[in-house]
Amino acid sequence: MSSKVKVATVQFEPTLGEKERNVAGLLELCEQAASSGAKLIVTPEMGTTGYCWYDRAEVAPFVEKVPGSTTHRFAALAKRHGCFIVIGMPEVDDDDIYFNSAVLIGPDGVIGRHRKTHPYISEPKWAAAGDLHNQVFETPIGRIALLICMDIHFVETARLMALGGADIICHISNWLAERTPAPYWISRAFENSCYVIESNRWGLERTVQFSGGSCVIAPDGTLPAVIDKGDGVAFADIDLAPARARRVLGEPVFAQRRPELYPELLTNTYSWNPRDFFGLYGHEPWPVGKRSRVSVAQFAPTSDVAANLERIAGLAAAAKGEGAELVVFPELAATGLTDPAGTAEPIPGRITARLAELAAGQGMTVVCGLAERDGNTIYNSAVLVTPDGKITTYRKTHLTMAERGWATAGDEWAVVDTPMARIGILIGHDAAFPEAGRVLALRGCDLIVCPSAVKGTFSAAHAGTEVMQPSPIPTGADAHHWHHFRVRGGENNAYFAFANVCDAANEDRGLSGVFGPDTFAFPRREAMVERGEGIATLEIDTSNPDSVYPTNVVRRKDLVCMRMPHSYRALVQSKASNF
């Protein structure tokens, strides 16, 4: 089997209830794609019928079994051209249950299907949640997985498919409420080092504006093919070899996973009222929360510890001047990146004593990275130091290949309760693993702090879209439309404070920021430092009205509540099934 495949994404505006018109239009676009040599063609969610159904009775005349008359028509095209096609349609099973389904069709007919597992607000009006989880289909052109729209919000879904060996995730959508290609789409390709072929509808249906932006996303997050607005087909020649290498920013991330640290992924701490859950039996109740200001500081540390601590003190004073109650410094900020083994210090020790003095003097919490020496063992660590001198230490759990030459991985998560928030700590490369942030979210963290020294490209611009969106959804150009660490906050409904090293000579890109807990809230709640030394400060809000159930998104965590952990066992198994 060749590792190179020509693929196509189809963008289409179906007309609600005009099934024959829709099927004919999709067949015409698929014919165009196949005649141009595409071997895998992906079409939008519910493209055969339209999407915005009132109820079960209204959609009933249009549901079909799989295989059925519609799949037969696409199978004939697939057989004629020797290609594979993904279609989106409403399906009915033998028990008269309806599903929003994606069907993979090849030259010999239906290969498999996926039923949307994570319903958006409209599906429960007519469809059941899908019962076919995390499948990967082996085909002559590669291993193919299917997801539908809302499914991709959840880090576990694409991760499970990548662990199952997927080269390509075909994601069919009726995406709305933001400029596309959507950051979530890009992050799922990027963090799993696989291709995502995105087919989204466009146009207005029952007052809902869909976003278009159909695309092919490469394993490094780049976009070899994009359609903005209108019906059409976009092509890309892809090479499966980079997907099968499973590297993120040059690191073999699947070999570096720590499944022994992920058992909590099979739980759902938000399945009950979280205000009750996190105070159950009086054990570790949530902090009350409040409005406060958080800063991230960006600079390039050296191997001169005294100089680093002086710079840290100056940046902390600047953050205090902006009203910050907490400031996060980069990974290894105190001891430097060039010789961490040589500059490592014990905890507690001289460095933490100076940080405690700084925290007390400024009346603020300080989070700072350093190389920690514990006897003959060295860790890449971060400390959270409160104004009263309490020190919490986190040892980086996911080490890069270079770090394995001098550091030992930690084996515990760190969560700290302060008056401003429940805070979780990650360090740099940890945040390349979606499992890590998810564990902290499941523990009820409002804020994740992440001292970092992340190299490479993890952000991309958008030139703007011609798709008109209701205010305040932006449509213009954006230099940082996709920022992978912004996504880390939104997917966990947590604030994410990413303090990165900025050193152009060593490919440390900076782009530090404090990112809000809802990536669909516009204008965005965030503050960034793009290049060079500096600080960025954001007001965060972890408070909640005195109500029985939390209404603040950072406390109710909708995207954590809607997970389906009963299907996640492979996340904690030591080896992937097909990888």
XYZ file of C-alpha atoms in Angstrom:
579
model
C 0.000 0.000 0.000
C 1.384 3.398 -0.988
C 1.605 5.957 1.811
C 0.515 8.745 -0.556
C -3.167 9.408 -1.179
C -5.113 12.142 -2.963
C -8.036 13.262 -0.805
C -10.876 15.733 -1.211
C -13.176 17.619 1.106
C -16.596 18.646 -0.170
C -18.351 21.776 1.078
C -22.064 21.978 0.412
C -25.192 23.863 1.472
C -28.040 21.342 1.741
C -31.652 22.469 1.634
C -33.687 21.281 4.582
C -36.032 18.481 3.562
C -35.102 18.460 -0.133
C -33.401 15.096 -0.029
C -33.261 14.335 -3.742
C -31.835 17.768 -4.512
C -29.208 17.324 -1.810
C -28.189 13.796 -2.796
C -27.936 14.787 -6.449
C -25.787 17.810 -5.556
C -23.468 15.744 -3.389
C -23.131 13.068 -6.055
C -22.170 15.724 -8.580
C -19.464 17.123 -6.299
C -18.202 13.622 -5.464
C -18.081 12.794 -9.170
C -16.008 15.935 -9.729
C -13.630 14.903 -6.936
C -13.320 11.289 -8.076
C -12.784 12.276 -11.721
C -9.865 14.430 -10.543
C -8.253 11.443 -8.858
C -9.378 11.727 -5.234
C -9.370 8.344 -3.502
C -11.041 9.576 -0.309
C -13.902 12.082 -0.507
C -15.591 13.516 2.588
C -18.997 15.257 2.609
C -20.791 17.226 5.383
C -22.825 16.122 8.384
C -26.491 15.517 7.479
C -25.632 16.630 3.964
C -28.362 14.480 2.423
C -31.218 16.164 4.309
C -30.203 19.328 6.131
C -29.780 19.653 9.874
C -32.164 21.898 11.850
C -35.073 19.530 12.464
C -37.817 20.441 14.933
C -38.455 16.926 16.161
C -38.602 13.213 15.368
C -41.841 13.497 13.444
C -40.444 16.099 11.062
C -37.299 14.128 10.180
C -39.116 10.754 9.996
C -39.772 10.842 6.209
C -36.049 11.236 5.528
C -34.369 8.641 7.763
C -32.905 5.505 6.164
C -31.299 2.251 7.095
C -27.627 1.638 6.365
C -27.073 0.191 3.835
C -30.020 1.646 1.963
C -31.044 3.464 -1.161
C -28.837 6.518 -0.571
C -25.704 4.567 0.326
C -26.260 2.396 -2.778
C -26.044 5.482 -5.002
C -22.738 6.606 -3.502
C -21.424 3.016 -3.558
C -22.041 2.892 -7.316
C -19.930 6.028 -7.736
C -17.225 4.615 -5.458
C -17.140 1.372 -7.459
C -16.945 3.190 -10.772
C -13.941 5.263 -9.640
C -12.319 2.879 -7.139
C -12.591 5.435 -4.346
C -13.938 5.856 -0.810
C -16.650 8.321 0.222
C -17.936 9.523 3.614
C -21.528 10.770 3.717
C -23.604 12.246 6.548
C -27.247 11.214 6.921
C -30.043 10.484 9.406
C -30.141 6.747 10.066
C -32.876 4.518 11.473
C -32.165 1.088 12.951
C -34.342 -2.017 13.322
C -35.807 -0.689 16.588
C -36.933 2.555 14.956
C -34.216 4.535 16.758
C -32.805 7.499 14.844
C -29.136 8.502 14.701
C -27.051 11.255 13.173
C -24.618 9.060 11.247
C -21.493 9.143 9.110
C -21.077 6.276 6.664
C -17.815 5.153 5.049
C -18.493 3.688 1.607
C -15.986 1.908 -0.649
C -16.023 0.217 -4.048
C -17.716 -2.828 -2.503
C -20.354 -0.901 -0.545
C -20.649 0.173 3.093
C -17.459 -0.392 5.093
C -18.651 1.025 8.404
C -20.419 3.886 10.128
C -20.177 6.157 13.116
C -23.183 7.430 15.016
C -22.664 10.848 16.608
C -21.850 10.126 20.225
C -21.890 13.652 21.674
C -25.186 15.350 20.802
C -25.279 19.054 20.166
C -28.258 21.000 21.468
C -30.479 19.958 18.526
C -29.923 16.188 18.269
C -31.886 15.179 21.375
C -34.979 16.558 19.641
C -34.886 13.560 17.313
C -31.786 11.360 17.630
C -30.239 9.022 20.162
C -26.610 9.381 21.209
C -24.438 7.067 19.158
C -23.529 3.586 20.365
C -20.637 2.787 17.987
C -17.564 4.165 19.725
C -13.984 4.724 18.619
C -13.804 2.575 15.502
C -10.928 2.570 13.018
C -11.537 1.062 9.591
C -8.687 -0.623 7.722
C -8.827 0.187 4.007
C -6.432 -0.134 1.050
C -5.747 3.619 1.278
C -5.093 3.743 5.024
C -6.732 3.493 8.429
C -9.779 5.741 8.545
C -11.852 6.936 11.517
C -15.061 8.970 11.554
C -16.255 11.758 13.861
C -19.257 14.060 13.658
C -19.185 17.739 14.628
C -19.542 18.005 18.437
C -17.586 14.761 18.906
C -14.316 16.567 18.195
C -14.756 18.980 21.124
C -13.747 16.116 23.401
C -10.050 15.278 23.603
C -10.755 11.624 24.250
C -12.510 10.879 20.941
C -9.749 11.714 18.476
C -7.135 10.405 20.911
C -8.780 6.984 21.062
C -8.925 6.809 17.277
C -5.277 7.765 16.967
C -4.389 5.138 19.566
C -6.344 2.694 17.432
C -4.022 3.469 14.542
C -6.026 6.021 12.536
C -4.039 7.757 9.825
C -6.985 9.973 8.876
C -9.948 11.212 10.884
C -12.831 12.222 8.641
C -14.719 14.863 10.591
C -18.072 15.871 9.130
C -19.751 18.956 10.557
C -22.476 21.515 10.744
C -20.091 23.849 12.629
C -21.196 27.289 13.707
C -20.502 30.256 15.959
C -16.884 30.884 14.967
C -14.551 31.572 12.069
C -13.230 28.340 10.536
C -11.069 26.234 10.079
C -11.851 25.907 13.764
C -9.044 25.787 16.330
C -10.464 22.552 17.789
C -10.124 20.850 14.404
C -6.499 21.914 14.109
C -5.581 20.894 17.652
C -7.035 17.402 17.226
C -4.836 16.821 14.173
C -1.816 18.449 15.818
C -1.888 16.694 19.203
C -2.520 13.269 17.625
C -0.159 13.752 14.671
C -2.769 12.550 12.193
C -4.676 13.987 9.258
C -8.111 15.472 9.784
C -10.263 15.870 6.701
C -12.927 18.372 7.632
C -16.146 18.680 5.632
C -18.395 21.410 6.962
C -21.591 22.832 5.540
C -22.110 26.530 4.977
C -25.144 28.794 4.614
C -28.156 29.822 6.672
C -30.778 27.337 7.864
C -33.619 28.217 10.246
C -31.729 31.309 11.486
C -28.528 29.304 12.100
C -25.423 30.527 10.267
C -23.016 27.711 9.468
C -19.342 28.527 9.078
C -17.894 26.655 6.091
C -14.109 26.465 6.219
C -13.870 22.859 5.005
C -10.235 21.800 4.888
C -7.546 19.177 5.059
C -5.364 19.475 8.164
C -1.900 17.910 8.240
C -0.339 16.242 11.307
C 1.677 19.400 12.039
C -1.449 21.581 12.073
C -0.882 23.171 8.657
C -3.689 23.442 6.092
C -2.831 22.111 2.628
C -6.391 22.727 1.396
C -9.180 25.082 2.512
C -12.545 26.250 1.195
C -13.932 29.373 2.824
C -17.454 30.048 1.537
C -19.672 28.305 -1.005
C -20.162 24.861 -2.509
C -16.987 23.273 -3.816
C -14.241 20.681 -3.583
C -10.710 21.120 -2.242
C -7.937 18.591 -2.898
C -4.747 17.622 -1.115
C -2.063 15.032 -1.758
C -1.243 13.557 1.636
C 1.526 11.264 2.831
C 0.550 8.890 5.630
C 4.137 8.462 6.807
C 4.137 11.605 9.024
C 0.907 10.451 10.660
C 2.370 7.055 11.410
C 5.454 8.647 12.963
C 3.171 10.143 15.658
C 5.423 13.095 16.450
C 4.295 16.406 17.930
C 6.822 19.233 17.710
C 9.409 16.566 16.974
C 8.578 14.419 20.005
C 7.305 10.788 19.849
C 4.293 11.600 21.990
C 2.546 8.235 21.867
C 5.655 6.521 23.217
C 5.836 9.196 25.935
C 2.287 8.842 27.236
C 1.847 7.889 30.913
C -1.300 5.705 31.004
C -0.624 4.801 34.623
C -1.359 8.435 35.498
C -4.663 8.567 33.585
C -7.141 6.269 35.438
C -9.296 9.269 36.382
C -10.169 9.688 32.702
C -12.623 6.827 33.155
C -14.552 8.833 35.768
C -16.855 11.807 35.407
C -16.662 14.078 38.414
C -19.196 16.432 36.794
C -22.004 13.891 36.457
C -23.462 15.234 39.733
C -23.848 18.830 40.812
C -20.173 19.796 41.197
C -20.899 22.119 44.120
C -22.119 19.067 46.024
C -19.546 16.671 44.610
C -16.449 18.696 45.471
C -17.617 19.194 49.046
C -18.783 15.615 49.626
C -18.175 14.388 53.204
C -16.519 17.749 53.935
C -13.358 16.613 52.127
C -11.447 19.153 49.988
C -14.366 21.516 49.260
C -13.897 23.969 46.420
C -12.483 27.409 47.223
C -15.296 29.956 47.164
C -13.582 31.717 44.268
C -13.502 35.394 43.328
C -12.447 37.900 40.704
C -8.686 38.287 40.582
C -5.887 39.085 38.162
C -3.363 36.573 36.805
C -0.147 37.377 34.934
C 2.259 35.353 32.832
C 5.846 36.531 32.464
C 7.902 35.788 29.361
C 11.683 35.967 29.221
C 14.795 33.942 28.331
C 16.562 32.617 31.443
C 20.305 31.980 31.445
C 22.538 29.678 33.463
C 23.164 32.563 35.924
C 20.714 31.790 38.727
C 21.242 35.120 40.504
C 20.522 37.042 37.299
C 17.411 34.949 36.656
C 16.085 35.620 40.151
C 16.709 39.333 39.712
C 14.779 39.325 36.435
C 11.981 37.308 38.061
C 11.754 39.895 40.848
C 11.510 42.726 38.324
C 8.793 41.022 36.291
C 6.883 40.107 39.456
C 6.904 43.777 40.470
C 5.567 44.695 37.027
C 2.798 42.110 37.381
C 1.959 43.456 40.827
C 1.740 46.876 39.270
C -1.011 45.525 37.009
C -2.885 44.196 40.021
C -1.899 40.534 39.668
C -2.432 38.216 42.609
C -0.605 35.374 40.844
C 2.235 35.405 38.329
C 3.574 32.445 36.324
C 7.175 32.292 35.087
C 8.572 29.960 32.406
C 9.903 26.449 32.703
C 13.376 26.337 34.323
C 13.120 30.122 34.738
C 15.216 30.145 37.908
C 17.976 27.732 36.868
C 18.116 28.150 33.076
C 17.772 25.746 30.171
C 21.417 25.339 29.135
C 22.781 23.283 32.052
C 19.859 22.304 34.309
C 21.781 19.454 35.898
C 24.570 21.835 36.857
C 22.324 24.552 38.280
C 19.738 22.294 39.995
C 18.902 23.152 43.610
C 16.980 21.335 46.359
C 13.422 22.206 47.363
C 13.277 23.833 49.864
C 16.534 25.627 49.228
C 18.047 28.973 48.302
C 15.895 29.469 45.221
C 12.605 28.694 46.945
C 13.628 30.860 49.908
C 14.111 33.781 47.508
C 10.790 33.055 45.788
C 9.030 32.880 49.168
C 10.547 36.223 50.103
C 9.361 37.646 46.796
C 5.828 36.235 47.220
C 5.566 37.655 50.733
C 6.992 41.029 49.763
C 4.651 41.466 46.797
C 1.679 39.827 48.487
C 1.172 37.518 45.509
C 1.438 33.848 44.557
C 4.460 32.981 42.408
C 4.720 29.970 40.089
C 8.212 29.313 38.770
C 10.094 26.540 37.002
C 13.464 25.238 38.176
C 15.684 22.192 38.046
C 15.299 20.367 41.355
C 17.993 18.220 42.942
C 16.840 15.541 45.378
C 19.950 13.670 46.395
C 21.332 12.179 43.186
C 18.052 12.602 41.309
C 17.173 15.662 39.245
C 13.665 16.717 38.244
C 12.265 19.369 35.952
C 10.029 20.979 38.538
C 7.785 23.934 39.198
C 6.900 25.448 42.534
C 3.813 27.381 43.545
C 4.683 29.686 46.426
C 1.937 31.536 48.290
C 2.439 34.799 50.204
C 2.391 32.917 53.513
C 5.401 30.873 52.397
C 3.685 27.583 51.580
C 5.471 25.744 48.767
C 3.822 23.181 46.479
C 6.129 21.264 44.142
C 5.182 19.594 40.869
C 7.647 17.395 38.999
C 7.147 17.226 35.249
C 5.511 13.930 34.332
C 6.018 13.913 30.522
C 9.653 14.426 29.564
C 11.013 15.292 26.125
C 13.711 13.122 24.592
C 16.366 15.694 25.517
C 15.150 15.949 29.119
C 15.442 12.207 29.564
C 19.200 12.706 29.429
C 19.241 14.616 32.714
C 15.865 14.468 34.452
C 13.658 11.867 36.099
C 9.932 12.060 35.446
C 7.584 12.836 38.299
C 4.675 10.534 39.041
C 2.054 12.737 40.761
C -0.245 15.564 39.733
C -0.297 18.761 41.792
C -3.510 20.604 42.692
C -3.549 23.536 45.114
C -6.528 25.331 46.643
C -6.134 29.077 47.074
C -8.762 31.757 47.781
C -8.724 32.750 44.088
C -9.056 29.286 42.524
C -8.361 25.596 42.568
C -5.079 25.519 40.637
C -3.476 22.647 38.734
C 0.144 22.657 37.544
C 1.641 21.374 34.290
C 5.062 22.027 32.784
C 5.711 22.611 29.091
C 5.638 19.288 27.252
C 2.987 17.965 29.680
C 0.496 20.180 27.872
C 1.175 18.379 24.589
C -0.807 15.509 26.146
C -4.548 16.210 26.289
C -4.889 13.634 29.034
C -2.913 15.820 31.443
C -5.159 18.865 31.324
C -8.230 16.655 31.456
C -7.152 15.003 34.716
C -6.754 18.443 36.302
C -10.170 19.510 35.025
C -11.732 16.371 36.486
C -10.202 17.329 39.824
C -12.113 20.596 39.661
C -9.343 22.987 38.659
C -10.459 26.490 37.732
C -6.988 27.537 36.609
C -4.155 25.508 35.066
C -0.717 27.137 35.268
C 1.892 25.958 32.785
C 5.509 27.158 33.002
C 6.872 26.257 29.561
C 9.823 26.187 27.192
C 7.927 24.973 24.127
C 9.737 25.249 20.805
C 8.263 25.112 17.329
C 4.976 26.223 15.815
C 1.777 25.885 17.822
C -0.156 28.901 16.521
C -1.449 29.988 13.121
C -3.094 33.026 11.554
C -6.403 33.349 9.708
C -6.762 35.680 6.732
C -10.451 36.294 7.450
C -13.662 34.756 6.140
C -16.388 35.851 3.753
C -18.984 33.931 5.765
C -21.097 36.527 7.565
C -21.558 35.838 11.259
C -23.789 37.517 13.828
C -22.053 39.957 16.169
C -19.801 39.566 18.104
C -18.370 36.536 16.243
C -15.250 37.795 14.431
C -14.760 37.342 10.691
C -11.651 39.439 10.014
C -7.980 38.524 9.927
C -6.438 37.174 13.137
C -2.716 36.668 13.695
C -3.375 34.008 16.335
C -6.630 32.396 15.253
C -5.293 29.012 16.387
C -3.195 28.835 19.535
C -2.907 25.282 20.797
C -2.675 26.325 24.427
C -5.771 28.491 24.168
C -7.558 25.291 23.118
C -6.195 23.563 26.217
C -8.133 26.009 28.352
C -11.374 25.954 26.397
C -11.655 22.182 26.081
C -11.434 21.899 29.880
C -13.472 25.023 30.674
C -10.530 26.255 32.726
C -8.353 29.342 32.609
C -4.954 28.407 31.189
C -1.867 30.457 32.113
C 0.893 29.576 29.644
C 4.250 31.218 30.447
C 6.726 30.364 27.718
C 10.405 31.062 27.189
C 11.072 33.548 24.393
C 14.496 33.079 22.836
C 14.545 33.384 19.059
C 18.089 32.015 18.815
C 16.917 28.705 20.301
C 13.499 28.497 18.578
C 11.607 29.292 21.787
C 8.677 31.189 20.325
C 7.086 32.872 23.301
C 3.385 33.556 22.643
C 2.677 33.352 26.356
C -0.861 34.074 27.449
C -3.640 33.780 29.966
C -6.556 32.184 28.110
C -10.210 32.048 29.097
C -12.370 28.991 29.789
C -14.749 29.390 26.831
C -13.266 29.546 23.336
C -16.686 30.447 21.870
C -16.943 33.631 23.959
C -16.214 36.706 21.847
C -14.404 38.978 22.143
C -11.948 36.494 23.587
C -11.094 36.702 27.260
C -7.317 36.542 27.058
C -4.070 38.456 27.289
C -0.916 37.585 25.340
C 2.758 38.462 25.034
C 3.779 37.815 21.454
C 7.555 38.369 21.282
C 10.324 39.420 23.633
C 10.269 39.905 27.365
C 7.123 41.090 29.027
C 4.013 40.257 30.981
C 0.360 39.763 30.115
C -2.376 40.129 32.718
C -6.013 39.020 32.654
C -8.845 39.329 35.132
C -10.246 35.896 35.861
C -13.534 35.106 37.566
C -13.968 31.901 39.557
C -16.855 33.176 41.655
C -20.400 31.933 41.379
C -23.764 33.396 42.348
C -25.249 31.959 45.516
C -27.259 29.348 43.640
C -27.681 25.627 44.044
C -25.991 24.846 40.746
C -22.921 26.667 39.389
C -23.557 29.017 36.494
C -19.965 30.156 35.896
C -18.608 28.069 32.999
C -15.338 27.497 34.824
C -17.288 25.815 37.626
C -20.004 23.968 35.706
C -17.606 22.721 32.965
C -20.102 21.744 30.270
C -17.439 20.133 28.068
C -16.317 17.919 30.940
C -19.861 17.004 31.969
C -20.731 15.732 28.453
C -17.863 13.239 28.229
C -18.558 9.509 27.742
C -15.961 7.810 29.953
C -17.541 4.369 29.673
C -15.866 4.155 26.252
C -12.426 5.406 27.316
C -10.704 2.272 28.649
C -8.087 2.218 25.882
C -6.741 5.536 27.188
C -5.348 3.798 30.266
C -4.071 0.666 28.576
C -0.325 0.483 28.136
C -0.356 -0.209 24.399
C -2.568 0.912 21.539
C -4.397 -1.855 19.719
C -3.200 -1.164 16.177
C -0.301 1.209 16.654
